[in-house]
Short mmCIF file of N, CA and C and ligand atoms in Angstrom, two decimals:
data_model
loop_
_atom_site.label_atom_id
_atom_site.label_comp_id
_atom_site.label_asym_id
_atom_site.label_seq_id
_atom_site.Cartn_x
_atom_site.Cartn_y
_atom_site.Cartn_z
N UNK A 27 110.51 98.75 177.24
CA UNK A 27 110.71 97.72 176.22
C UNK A 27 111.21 98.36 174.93
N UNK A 28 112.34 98.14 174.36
CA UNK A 28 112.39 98.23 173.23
C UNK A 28 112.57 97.42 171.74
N UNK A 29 111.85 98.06 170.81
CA UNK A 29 111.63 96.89 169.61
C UNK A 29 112.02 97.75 168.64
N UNK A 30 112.63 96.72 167.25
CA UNK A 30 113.05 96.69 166.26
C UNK A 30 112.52 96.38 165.08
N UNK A 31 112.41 97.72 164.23
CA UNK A 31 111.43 97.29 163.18
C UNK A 31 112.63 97.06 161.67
N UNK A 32 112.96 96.05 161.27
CA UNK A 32 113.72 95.76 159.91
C UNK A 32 113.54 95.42 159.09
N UNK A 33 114.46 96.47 157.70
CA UNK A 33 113.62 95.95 156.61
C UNK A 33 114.97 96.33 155.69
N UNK A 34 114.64 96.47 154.00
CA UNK A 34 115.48 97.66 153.78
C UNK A 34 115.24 98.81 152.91
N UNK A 35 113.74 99.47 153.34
CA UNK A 35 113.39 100.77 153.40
C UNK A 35 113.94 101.62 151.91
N UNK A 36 113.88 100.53 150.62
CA UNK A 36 114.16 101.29 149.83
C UNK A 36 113.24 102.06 148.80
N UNK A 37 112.58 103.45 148.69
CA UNK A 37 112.91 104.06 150.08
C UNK A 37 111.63 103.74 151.09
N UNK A 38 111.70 104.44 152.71
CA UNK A 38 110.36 104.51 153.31
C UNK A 38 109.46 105.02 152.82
N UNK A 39 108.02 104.39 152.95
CA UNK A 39 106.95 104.80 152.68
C UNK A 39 105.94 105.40 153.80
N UNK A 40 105.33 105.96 153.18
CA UNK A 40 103.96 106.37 154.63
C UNK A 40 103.18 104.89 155.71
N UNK A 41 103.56 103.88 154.74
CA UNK A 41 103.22 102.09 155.38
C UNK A 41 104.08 101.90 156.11
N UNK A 42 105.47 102.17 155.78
CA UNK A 42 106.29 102.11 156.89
C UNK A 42 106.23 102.96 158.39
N UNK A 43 105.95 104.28 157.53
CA UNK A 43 105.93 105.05 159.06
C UNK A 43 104.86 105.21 160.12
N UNK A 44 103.35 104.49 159.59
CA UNK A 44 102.53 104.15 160.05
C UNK A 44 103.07 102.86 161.05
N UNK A 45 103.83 102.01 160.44
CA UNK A 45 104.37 101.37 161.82
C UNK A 45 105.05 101.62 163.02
N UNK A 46 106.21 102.90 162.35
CA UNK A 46 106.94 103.49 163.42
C UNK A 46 106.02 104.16 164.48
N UNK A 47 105.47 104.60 164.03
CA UNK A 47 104.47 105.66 164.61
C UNK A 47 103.79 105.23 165.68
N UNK A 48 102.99 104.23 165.50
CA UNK A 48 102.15 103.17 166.26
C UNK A 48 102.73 102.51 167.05
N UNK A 49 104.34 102.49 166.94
CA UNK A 49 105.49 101.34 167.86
C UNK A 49 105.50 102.05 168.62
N UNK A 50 105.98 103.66 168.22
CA UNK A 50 106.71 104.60 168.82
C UNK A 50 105.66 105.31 170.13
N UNK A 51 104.43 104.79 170.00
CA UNK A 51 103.40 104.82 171.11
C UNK A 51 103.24 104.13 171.88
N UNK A 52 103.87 102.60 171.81
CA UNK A 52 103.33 101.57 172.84
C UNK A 52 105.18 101.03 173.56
N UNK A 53 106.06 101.53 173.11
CA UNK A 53 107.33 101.18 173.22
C UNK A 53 108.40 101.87 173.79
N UNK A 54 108.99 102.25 174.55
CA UNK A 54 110.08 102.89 175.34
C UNK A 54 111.16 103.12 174.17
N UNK A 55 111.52 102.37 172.95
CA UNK A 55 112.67 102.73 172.12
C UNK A 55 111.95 101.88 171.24
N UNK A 56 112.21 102.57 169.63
CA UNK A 56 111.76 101.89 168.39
C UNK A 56 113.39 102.11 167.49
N UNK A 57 114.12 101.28 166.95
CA UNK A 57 114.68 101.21 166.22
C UNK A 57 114.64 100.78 165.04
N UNK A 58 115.06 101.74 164.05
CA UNK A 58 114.41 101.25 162.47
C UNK A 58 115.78 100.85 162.14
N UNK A 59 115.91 99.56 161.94
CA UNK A 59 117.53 98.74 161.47
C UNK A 59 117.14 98.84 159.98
N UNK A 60 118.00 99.47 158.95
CA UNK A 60 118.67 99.27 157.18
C UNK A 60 118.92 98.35 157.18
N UNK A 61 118.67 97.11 156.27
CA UNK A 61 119.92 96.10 156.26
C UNK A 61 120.71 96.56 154.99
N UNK A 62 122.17 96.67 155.76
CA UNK A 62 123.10 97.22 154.59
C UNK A 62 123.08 96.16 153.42
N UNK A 63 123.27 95.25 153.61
CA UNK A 63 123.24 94.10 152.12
C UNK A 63 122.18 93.32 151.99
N UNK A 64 121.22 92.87 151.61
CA UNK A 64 120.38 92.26 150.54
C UNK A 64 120.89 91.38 149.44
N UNK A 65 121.03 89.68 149.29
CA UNK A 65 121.37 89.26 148.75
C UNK A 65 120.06 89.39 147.40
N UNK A 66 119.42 89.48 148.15
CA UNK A 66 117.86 88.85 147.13
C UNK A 66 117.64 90.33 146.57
N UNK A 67 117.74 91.87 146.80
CA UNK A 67 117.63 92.74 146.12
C UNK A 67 118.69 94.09 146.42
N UNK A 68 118.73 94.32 144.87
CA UNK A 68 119.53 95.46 144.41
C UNK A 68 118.48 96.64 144.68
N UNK A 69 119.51 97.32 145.87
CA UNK A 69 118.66 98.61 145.84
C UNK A 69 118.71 100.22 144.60
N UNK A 70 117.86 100.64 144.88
CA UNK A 70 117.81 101.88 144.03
C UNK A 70 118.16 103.27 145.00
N UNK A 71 118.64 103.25 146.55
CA UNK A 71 119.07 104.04 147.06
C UNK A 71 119.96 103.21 148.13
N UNK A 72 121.51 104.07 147.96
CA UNK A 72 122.63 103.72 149.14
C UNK A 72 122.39 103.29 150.71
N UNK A 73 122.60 102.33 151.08
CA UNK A 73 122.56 102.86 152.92
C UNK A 73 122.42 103.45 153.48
N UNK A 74 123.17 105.08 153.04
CA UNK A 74 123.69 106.34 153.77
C UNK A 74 122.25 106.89 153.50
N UNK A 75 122.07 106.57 151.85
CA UNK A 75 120.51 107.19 151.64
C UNK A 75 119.08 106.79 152.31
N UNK A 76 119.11 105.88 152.17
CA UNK A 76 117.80 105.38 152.44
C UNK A 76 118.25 105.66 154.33
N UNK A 77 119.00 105.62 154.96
CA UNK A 77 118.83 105.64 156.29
C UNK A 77 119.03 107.51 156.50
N UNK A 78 119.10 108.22 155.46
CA UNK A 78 119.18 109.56 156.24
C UNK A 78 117.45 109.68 155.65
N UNK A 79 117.17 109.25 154.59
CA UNK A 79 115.58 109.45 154.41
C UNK A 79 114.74 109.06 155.38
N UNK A 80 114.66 108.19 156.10
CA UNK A 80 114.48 107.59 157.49
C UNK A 80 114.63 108.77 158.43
N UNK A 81 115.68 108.97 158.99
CA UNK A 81 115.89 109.67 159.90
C UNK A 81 114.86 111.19 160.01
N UNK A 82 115.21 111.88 158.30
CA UNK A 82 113.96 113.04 158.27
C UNK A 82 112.69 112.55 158.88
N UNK A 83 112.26 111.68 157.96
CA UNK A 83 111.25 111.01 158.54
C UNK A 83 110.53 111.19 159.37
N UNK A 84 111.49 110.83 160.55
CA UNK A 84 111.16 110.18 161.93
C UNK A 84 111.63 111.59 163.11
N UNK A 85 112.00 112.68 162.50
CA UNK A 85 112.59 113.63 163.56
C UNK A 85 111.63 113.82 164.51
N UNK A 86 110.35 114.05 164.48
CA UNK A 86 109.48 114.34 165.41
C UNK A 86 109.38 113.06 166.25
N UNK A 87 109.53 112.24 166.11
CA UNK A 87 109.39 111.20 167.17
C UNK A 87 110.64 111.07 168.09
N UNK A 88 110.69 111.30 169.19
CA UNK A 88 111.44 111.44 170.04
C UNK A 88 112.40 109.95 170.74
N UNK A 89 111.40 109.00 170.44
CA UNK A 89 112.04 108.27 170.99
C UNK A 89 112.30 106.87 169.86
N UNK A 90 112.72 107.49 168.68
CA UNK A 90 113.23 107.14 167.56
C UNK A 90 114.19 107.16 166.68
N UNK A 91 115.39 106.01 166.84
CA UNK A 91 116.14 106.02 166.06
C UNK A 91 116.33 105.18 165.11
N UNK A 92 117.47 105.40 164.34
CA UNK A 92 117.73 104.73 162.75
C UNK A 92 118.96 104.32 162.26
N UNK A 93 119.45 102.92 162.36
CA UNK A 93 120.16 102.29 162.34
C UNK A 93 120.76 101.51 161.17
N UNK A 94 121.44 100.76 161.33
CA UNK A 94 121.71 99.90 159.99
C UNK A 94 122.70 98.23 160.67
N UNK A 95 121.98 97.27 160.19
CA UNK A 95 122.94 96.15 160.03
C UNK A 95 123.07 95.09 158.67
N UNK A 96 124.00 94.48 158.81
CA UNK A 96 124.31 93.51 158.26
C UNK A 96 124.18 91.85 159.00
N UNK A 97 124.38 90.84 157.36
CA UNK A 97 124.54 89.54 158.62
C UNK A 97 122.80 89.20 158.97
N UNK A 98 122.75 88.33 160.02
CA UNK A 98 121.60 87.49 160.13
C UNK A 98 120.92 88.67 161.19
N UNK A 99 119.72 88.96 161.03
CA UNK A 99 118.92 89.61 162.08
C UNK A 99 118.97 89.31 163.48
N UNK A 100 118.93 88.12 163.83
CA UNK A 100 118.66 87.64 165.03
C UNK A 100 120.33 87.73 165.83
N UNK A 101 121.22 87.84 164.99
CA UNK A 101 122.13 88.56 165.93
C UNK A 101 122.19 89.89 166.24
N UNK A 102 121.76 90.45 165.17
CA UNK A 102 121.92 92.17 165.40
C UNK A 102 120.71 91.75 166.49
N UNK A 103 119.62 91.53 166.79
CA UNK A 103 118.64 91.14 168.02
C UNK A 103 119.32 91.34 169.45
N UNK A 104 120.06 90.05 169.37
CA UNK A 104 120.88 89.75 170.65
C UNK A 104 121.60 90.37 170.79
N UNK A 105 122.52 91.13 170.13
CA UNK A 105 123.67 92.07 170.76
C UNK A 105 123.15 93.12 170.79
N UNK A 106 122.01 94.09 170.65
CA UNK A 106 121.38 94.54 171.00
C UNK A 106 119.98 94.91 172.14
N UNK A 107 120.05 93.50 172.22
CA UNK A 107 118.62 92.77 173.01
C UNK A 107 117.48 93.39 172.74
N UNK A 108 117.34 93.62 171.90
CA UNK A 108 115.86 93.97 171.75
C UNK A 108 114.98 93.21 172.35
N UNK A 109 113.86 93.60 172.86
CA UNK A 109 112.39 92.59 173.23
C UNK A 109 111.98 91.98 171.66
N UNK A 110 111.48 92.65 170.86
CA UNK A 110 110.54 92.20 169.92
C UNK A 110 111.51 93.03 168.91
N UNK A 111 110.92 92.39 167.83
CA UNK A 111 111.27 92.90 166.20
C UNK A 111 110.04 92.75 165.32
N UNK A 112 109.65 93.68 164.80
CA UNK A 112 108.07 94.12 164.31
C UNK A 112 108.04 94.12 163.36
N UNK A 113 107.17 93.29 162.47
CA UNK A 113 107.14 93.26 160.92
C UNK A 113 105.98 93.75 160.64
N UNK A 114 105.58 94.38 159.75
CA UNK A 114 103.84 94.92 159.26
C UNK A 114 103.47 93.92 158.30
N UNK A 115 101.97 93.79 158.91
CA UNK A 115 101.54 92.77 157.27
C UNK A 115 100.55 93.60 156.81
N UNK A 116 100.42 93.76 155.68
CA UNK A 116 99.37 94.41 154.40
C UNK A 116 98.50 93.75 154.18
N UNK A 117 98.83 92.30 154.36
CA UNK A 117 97.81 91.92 153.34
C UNK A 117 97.93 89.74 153.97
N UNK A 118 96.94 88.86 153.50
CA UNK A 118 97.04 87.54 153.36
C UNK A 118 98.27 87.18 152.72
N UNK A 119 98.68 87.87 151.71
CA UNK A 119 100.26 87.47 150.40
C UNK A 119 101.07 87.55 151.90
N UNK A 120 101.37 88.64 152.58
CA UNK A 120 102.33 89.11 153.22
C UNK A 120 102.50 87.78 154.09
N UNK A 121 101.82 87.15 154.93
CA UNK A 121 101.58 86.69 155.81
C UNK A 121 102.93 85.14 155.57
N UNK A 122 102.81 84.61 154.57
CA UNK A 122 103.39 83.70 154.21
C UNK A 122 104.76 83.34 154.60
N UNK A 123 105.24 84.86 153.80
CA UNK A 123 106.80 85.26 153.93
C UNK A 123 106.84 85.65 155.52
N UNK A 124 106.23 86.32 156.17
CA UNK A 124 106.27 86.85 156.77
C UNK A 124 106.25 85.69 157.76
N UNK A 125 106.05 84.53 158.43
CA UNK A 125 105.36 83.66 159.01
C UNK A 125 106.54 82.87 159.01
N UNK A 126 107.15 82.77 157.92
CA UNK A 126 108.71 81.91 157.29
C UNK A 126 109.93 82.39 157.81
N UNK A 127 109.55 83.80 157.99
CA UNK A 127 110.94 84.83 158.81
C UNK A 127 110.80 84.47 160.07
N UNK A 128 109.78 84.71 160.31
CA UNK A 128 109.47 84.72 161.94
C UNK A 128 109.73 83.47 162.68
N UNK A 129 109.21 82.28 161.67
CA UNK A 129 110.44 81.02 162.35
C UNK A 129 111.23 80.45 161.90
N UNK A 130 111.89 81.01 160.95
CA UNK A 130 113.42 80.55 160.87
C UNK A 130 114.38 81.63 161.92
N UNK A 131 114.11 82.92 162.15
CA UNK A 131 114.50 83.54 162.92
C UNK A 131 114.39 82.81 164.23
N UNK A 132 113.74 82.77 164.85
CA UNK A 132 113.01 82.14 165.98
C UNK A 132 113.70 80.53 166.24
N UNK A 133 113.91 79.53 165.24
CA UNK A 133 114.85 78.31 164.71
C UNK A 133 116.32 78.95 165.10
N UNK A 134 116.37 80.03 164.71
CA UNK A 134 118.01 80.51 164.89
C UNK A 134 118.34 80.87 166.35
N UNK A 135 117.84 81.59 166.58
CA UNK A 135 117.75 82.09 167.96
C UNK A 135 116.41 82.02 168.57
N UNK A 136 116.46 81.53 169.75
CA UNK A 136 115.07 81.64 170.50
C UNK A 136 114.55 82.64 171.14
N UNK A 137 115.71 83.32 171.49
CA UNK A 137 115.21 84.85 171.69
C UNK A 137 114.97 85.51 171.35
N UNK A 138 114.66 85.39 169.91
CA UNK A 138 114.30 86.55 169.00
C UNK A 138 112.39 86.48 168.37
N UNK A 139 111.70 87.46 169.08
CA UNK A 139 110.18 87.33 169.29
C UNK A 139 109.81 87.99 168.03
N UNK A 140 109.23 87.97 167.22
CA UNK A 140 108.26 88.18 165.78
C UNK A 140 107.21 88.98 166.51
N UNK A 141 107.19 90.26 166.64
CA UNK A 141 105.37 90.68 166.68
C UNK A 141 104.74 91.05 165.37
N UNK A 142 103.77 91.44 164.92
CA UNK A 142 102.77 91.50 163.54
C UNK A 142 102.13 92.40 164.14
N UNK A 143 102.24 93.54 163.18
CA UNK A 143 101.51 94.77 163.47
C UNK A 143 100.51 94.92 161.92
N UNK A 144 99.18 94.86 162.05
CA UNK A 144 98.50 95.16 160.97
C UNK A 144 98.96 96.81 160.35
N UNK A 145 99.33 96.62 158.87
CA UNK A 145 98.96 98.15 158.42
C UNK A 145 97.99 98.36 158.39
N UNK A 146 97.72 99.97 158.77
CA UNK A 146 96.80 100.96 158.59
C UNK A 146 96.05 100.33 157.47
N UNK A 147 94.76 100.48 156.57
CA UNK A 147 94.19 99.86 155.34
C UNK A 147 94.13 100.70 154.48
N UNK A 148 94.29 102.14 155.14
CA UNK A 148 94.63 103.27 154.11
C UNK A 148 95.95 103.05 152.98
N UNK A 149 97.11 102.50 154.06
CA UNK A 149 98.09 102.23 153.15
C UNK A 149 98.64 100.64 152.89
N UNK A 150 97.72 99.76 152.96
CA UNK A 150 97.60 98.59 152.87
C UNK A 150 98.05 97.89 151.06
N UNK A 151 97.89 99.12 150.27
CA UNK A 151 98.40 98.78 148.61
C UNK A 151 99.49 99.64 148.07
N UNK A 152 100.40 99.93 149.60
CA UNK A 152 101.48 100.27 149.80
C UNK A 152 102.69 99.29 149.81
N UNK A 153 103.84 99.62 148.43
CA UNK A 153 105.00 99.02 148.98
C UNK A 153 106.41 99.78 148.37
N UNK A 154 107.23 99.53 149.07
CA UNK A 154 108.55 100.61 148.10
C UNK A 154 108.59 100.26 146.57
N UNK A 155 108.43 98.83 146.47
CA UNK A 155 108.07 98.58 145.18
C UNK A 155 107.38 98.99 143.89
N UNK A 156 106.20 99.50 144.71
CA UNK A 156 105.13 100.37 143.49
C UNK A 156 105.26 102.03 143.49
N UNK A 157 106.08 102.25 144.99
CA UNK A 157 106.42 103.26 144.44
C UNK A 157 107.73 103.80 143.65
N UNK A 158 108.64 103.22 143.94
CA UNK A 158 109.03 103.26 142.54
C UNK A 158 109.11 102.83 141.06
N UNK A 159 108.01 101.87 140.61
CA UNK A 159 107.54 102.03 139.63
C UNK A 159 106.80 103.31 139.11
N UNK A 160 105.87 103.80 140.50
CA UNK A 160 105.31 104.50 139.42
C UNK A 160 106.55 105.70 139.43
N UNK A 161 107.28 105.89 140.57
CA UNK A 161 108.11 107.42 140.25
C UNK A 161 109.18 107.32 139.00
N UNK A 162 109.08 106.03 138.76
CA UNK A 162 109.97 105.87 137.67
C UNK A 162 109.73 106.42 136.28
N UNK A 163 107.88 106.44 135.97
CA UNK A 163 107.40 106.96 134.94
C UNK A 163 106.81 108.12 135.49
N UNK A 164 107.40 108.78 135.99
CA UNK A 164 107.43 110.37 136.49
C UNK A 164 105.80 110.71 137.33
N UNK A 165 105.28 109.08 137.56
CA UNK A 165 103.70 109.55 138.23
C UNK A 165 104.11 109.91 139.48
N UNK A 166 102.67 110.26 140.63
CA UNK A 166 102.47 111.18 141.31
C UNK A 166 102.47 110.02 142.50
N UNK A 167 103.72 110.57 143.52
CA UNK A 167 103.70 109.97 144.77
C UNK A 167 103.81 110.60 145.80
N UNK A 168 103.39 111.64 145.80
CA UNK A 168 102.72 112.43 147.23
C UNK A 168 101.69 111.78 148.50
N UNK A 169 101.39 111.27 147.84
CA UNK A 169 100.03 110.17 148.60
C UNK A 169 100.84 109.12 149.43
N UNK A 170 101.89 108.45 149.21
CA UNK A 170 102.58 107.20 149.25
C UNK A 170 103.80 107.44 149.86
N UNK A 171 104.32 109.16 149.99
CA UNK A 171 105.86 108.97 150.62
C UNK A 171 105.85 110.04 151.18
N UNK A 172 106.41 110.37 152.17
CA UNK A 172 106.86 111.85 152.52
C UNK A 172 107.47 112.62 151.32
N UNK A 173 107.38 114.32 151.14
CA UNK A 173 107.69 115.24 150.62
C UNK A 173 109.44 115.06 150.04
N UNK A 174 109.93 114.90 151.33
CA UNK A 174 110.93 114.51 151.08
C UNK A 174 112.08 113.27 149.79
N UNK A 175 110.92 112.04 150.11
CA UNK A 175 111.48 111.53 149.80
C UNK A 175 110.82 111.09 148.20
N UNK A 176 109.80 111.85 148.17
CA UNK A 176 109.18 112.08 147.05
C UNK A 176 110.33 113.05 146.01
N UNK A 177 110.75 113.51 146.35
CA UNK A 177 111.62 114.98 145.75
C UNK A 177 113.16 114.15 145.42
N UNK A 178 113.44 113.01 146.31
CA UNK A 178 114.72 112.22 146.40
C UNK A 178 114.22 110.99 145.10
N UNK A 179 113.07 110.51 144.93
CA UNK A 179 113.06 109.44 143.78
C UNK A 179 113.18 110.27 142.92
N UNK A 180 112.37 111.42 142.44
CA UNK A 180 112.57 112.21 141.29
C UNK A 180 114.22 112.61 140.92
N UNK A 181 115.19 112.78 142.43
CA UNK A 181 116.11 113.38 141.58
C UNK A 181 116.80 111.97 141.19
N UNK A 182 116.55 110.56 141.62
CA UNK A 182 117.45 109.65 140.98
C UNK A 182 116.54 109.34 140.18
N UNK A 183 115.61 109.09 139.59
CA UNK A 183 115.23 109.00 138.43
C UNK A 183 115.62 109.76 137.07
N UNK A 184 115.85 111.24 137.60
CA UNK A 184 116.04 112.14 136.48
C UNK A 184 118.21 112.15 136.32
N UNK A 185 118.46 111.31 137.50
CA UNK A 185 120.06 111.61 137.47
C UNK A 185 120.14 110.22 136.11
N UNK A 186 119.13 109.06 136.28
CA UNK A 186 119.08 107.64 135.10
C UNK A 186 119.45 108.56 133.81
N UNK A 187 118.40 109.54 133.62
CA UNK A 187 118.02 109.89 131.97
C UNK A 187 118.95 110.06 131.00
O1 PNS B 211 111.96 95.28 153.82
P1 PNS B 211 112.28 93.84 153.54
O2 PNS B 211 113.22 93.72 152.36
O3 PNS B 211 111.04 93.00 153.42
O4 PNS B 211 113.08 93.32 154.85
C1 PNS B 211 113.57 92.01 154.91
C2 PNS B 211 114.54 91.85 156.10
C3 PNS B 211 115.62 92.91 156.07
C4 PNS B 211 113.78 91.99 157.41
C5 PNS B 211 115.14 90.42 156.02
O5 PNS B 211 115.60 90.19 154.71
C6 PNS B 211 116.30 90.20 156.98
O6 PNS B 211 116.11 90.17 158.17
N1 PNS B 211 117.51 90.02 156.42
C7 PNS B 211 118.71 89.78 157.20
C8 PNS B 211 119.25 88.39 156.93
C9 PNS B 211 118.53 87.37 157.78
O7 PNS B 211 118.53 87.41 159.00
N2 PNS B 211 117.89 86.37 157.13
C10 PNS B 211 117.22 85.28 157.79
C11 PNS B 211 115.76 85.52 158.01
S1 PNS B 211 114.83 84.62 156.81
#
């Protein structure tokens, strides 16, 4: 079976890869789809970026790759066929939005299955969002991102100044 986890990973967090991780155990192929455009948000890292930060990421997982689309999800779905497409919920807030994707997707195409994977609760007050707030005021996100990509907000923060 393989499933599709989409978002647009700007950048991944340790919440995110707690999903991969956990997919990447119960699943024959996990694909992490970028969505290259976002009408609703302006990212703070490129396509090229945020999907090679991904990829470090994820090298140890073998049966993990990292992708990118555009356009409505539930086609990148079907021309792909994925089984499932995996969203994480954090939290009750999440659930809402999350619940709204899953059937308007589902309204669009019927073949396209919503699974809900609880985050971990360790990183449950995890989102790309807070972490770059705080890396923005030069606080400490070691806890919240890989090494990597901890070292990648700092240098676009310090490229702003
Ligand atoms: O990480 P995000 O920003 O919460 O991910 C949202 C994402 C990429 C899964 C969602 O915006 C998406 O699927 N966009 C593609 C356009 C689409 O299919 N929209 C209809 C579903 S409401």
């Amino acid at each position: 079976m393989k499933i599709v986890y989409p978002g647009s990973f700007d950048p991944i967090t340790y919440g995110h890869l707690d999903i991969i991780r956990r997919c990447s155990m119960k699943f024959d192929e996990v694909v992490v789809a970028v969505l290259e455009n976002n009408n609703k948000k302006k990212t703070l890292f490129s396509l090229g970026e945020r999907k090679s930060l991904i990829e470090e990421s994820v090298e140890e997982l073998e049966n993990v790759r990292v992708d990118t689309f555009s356009g409505l999800l539930v086609d990148y779905v079907s021309e792909n066929q994925f089984d499932f497409v995996v969203r994480g919920l954090r939290s009750v807030s999440d659930f809402e939005y999350e619940f709204q994707m899953a059937l308007v997707n589902h309204q669009l195409d019927a073949y396209t299955e919503t699974l809900f994977m609880v985050t971990s609760s360790r990183y449950s007050y995890l989102s790309s969002s807070i972490v770059k707030e705080v890396a923005s005021f030069s606080g400490q996100v070691d806890l919240m991102v890989p090494a990597h990509v901890a070292m990648a907000l700092k240098n676009k923060f310090q490229e702003g100044e």
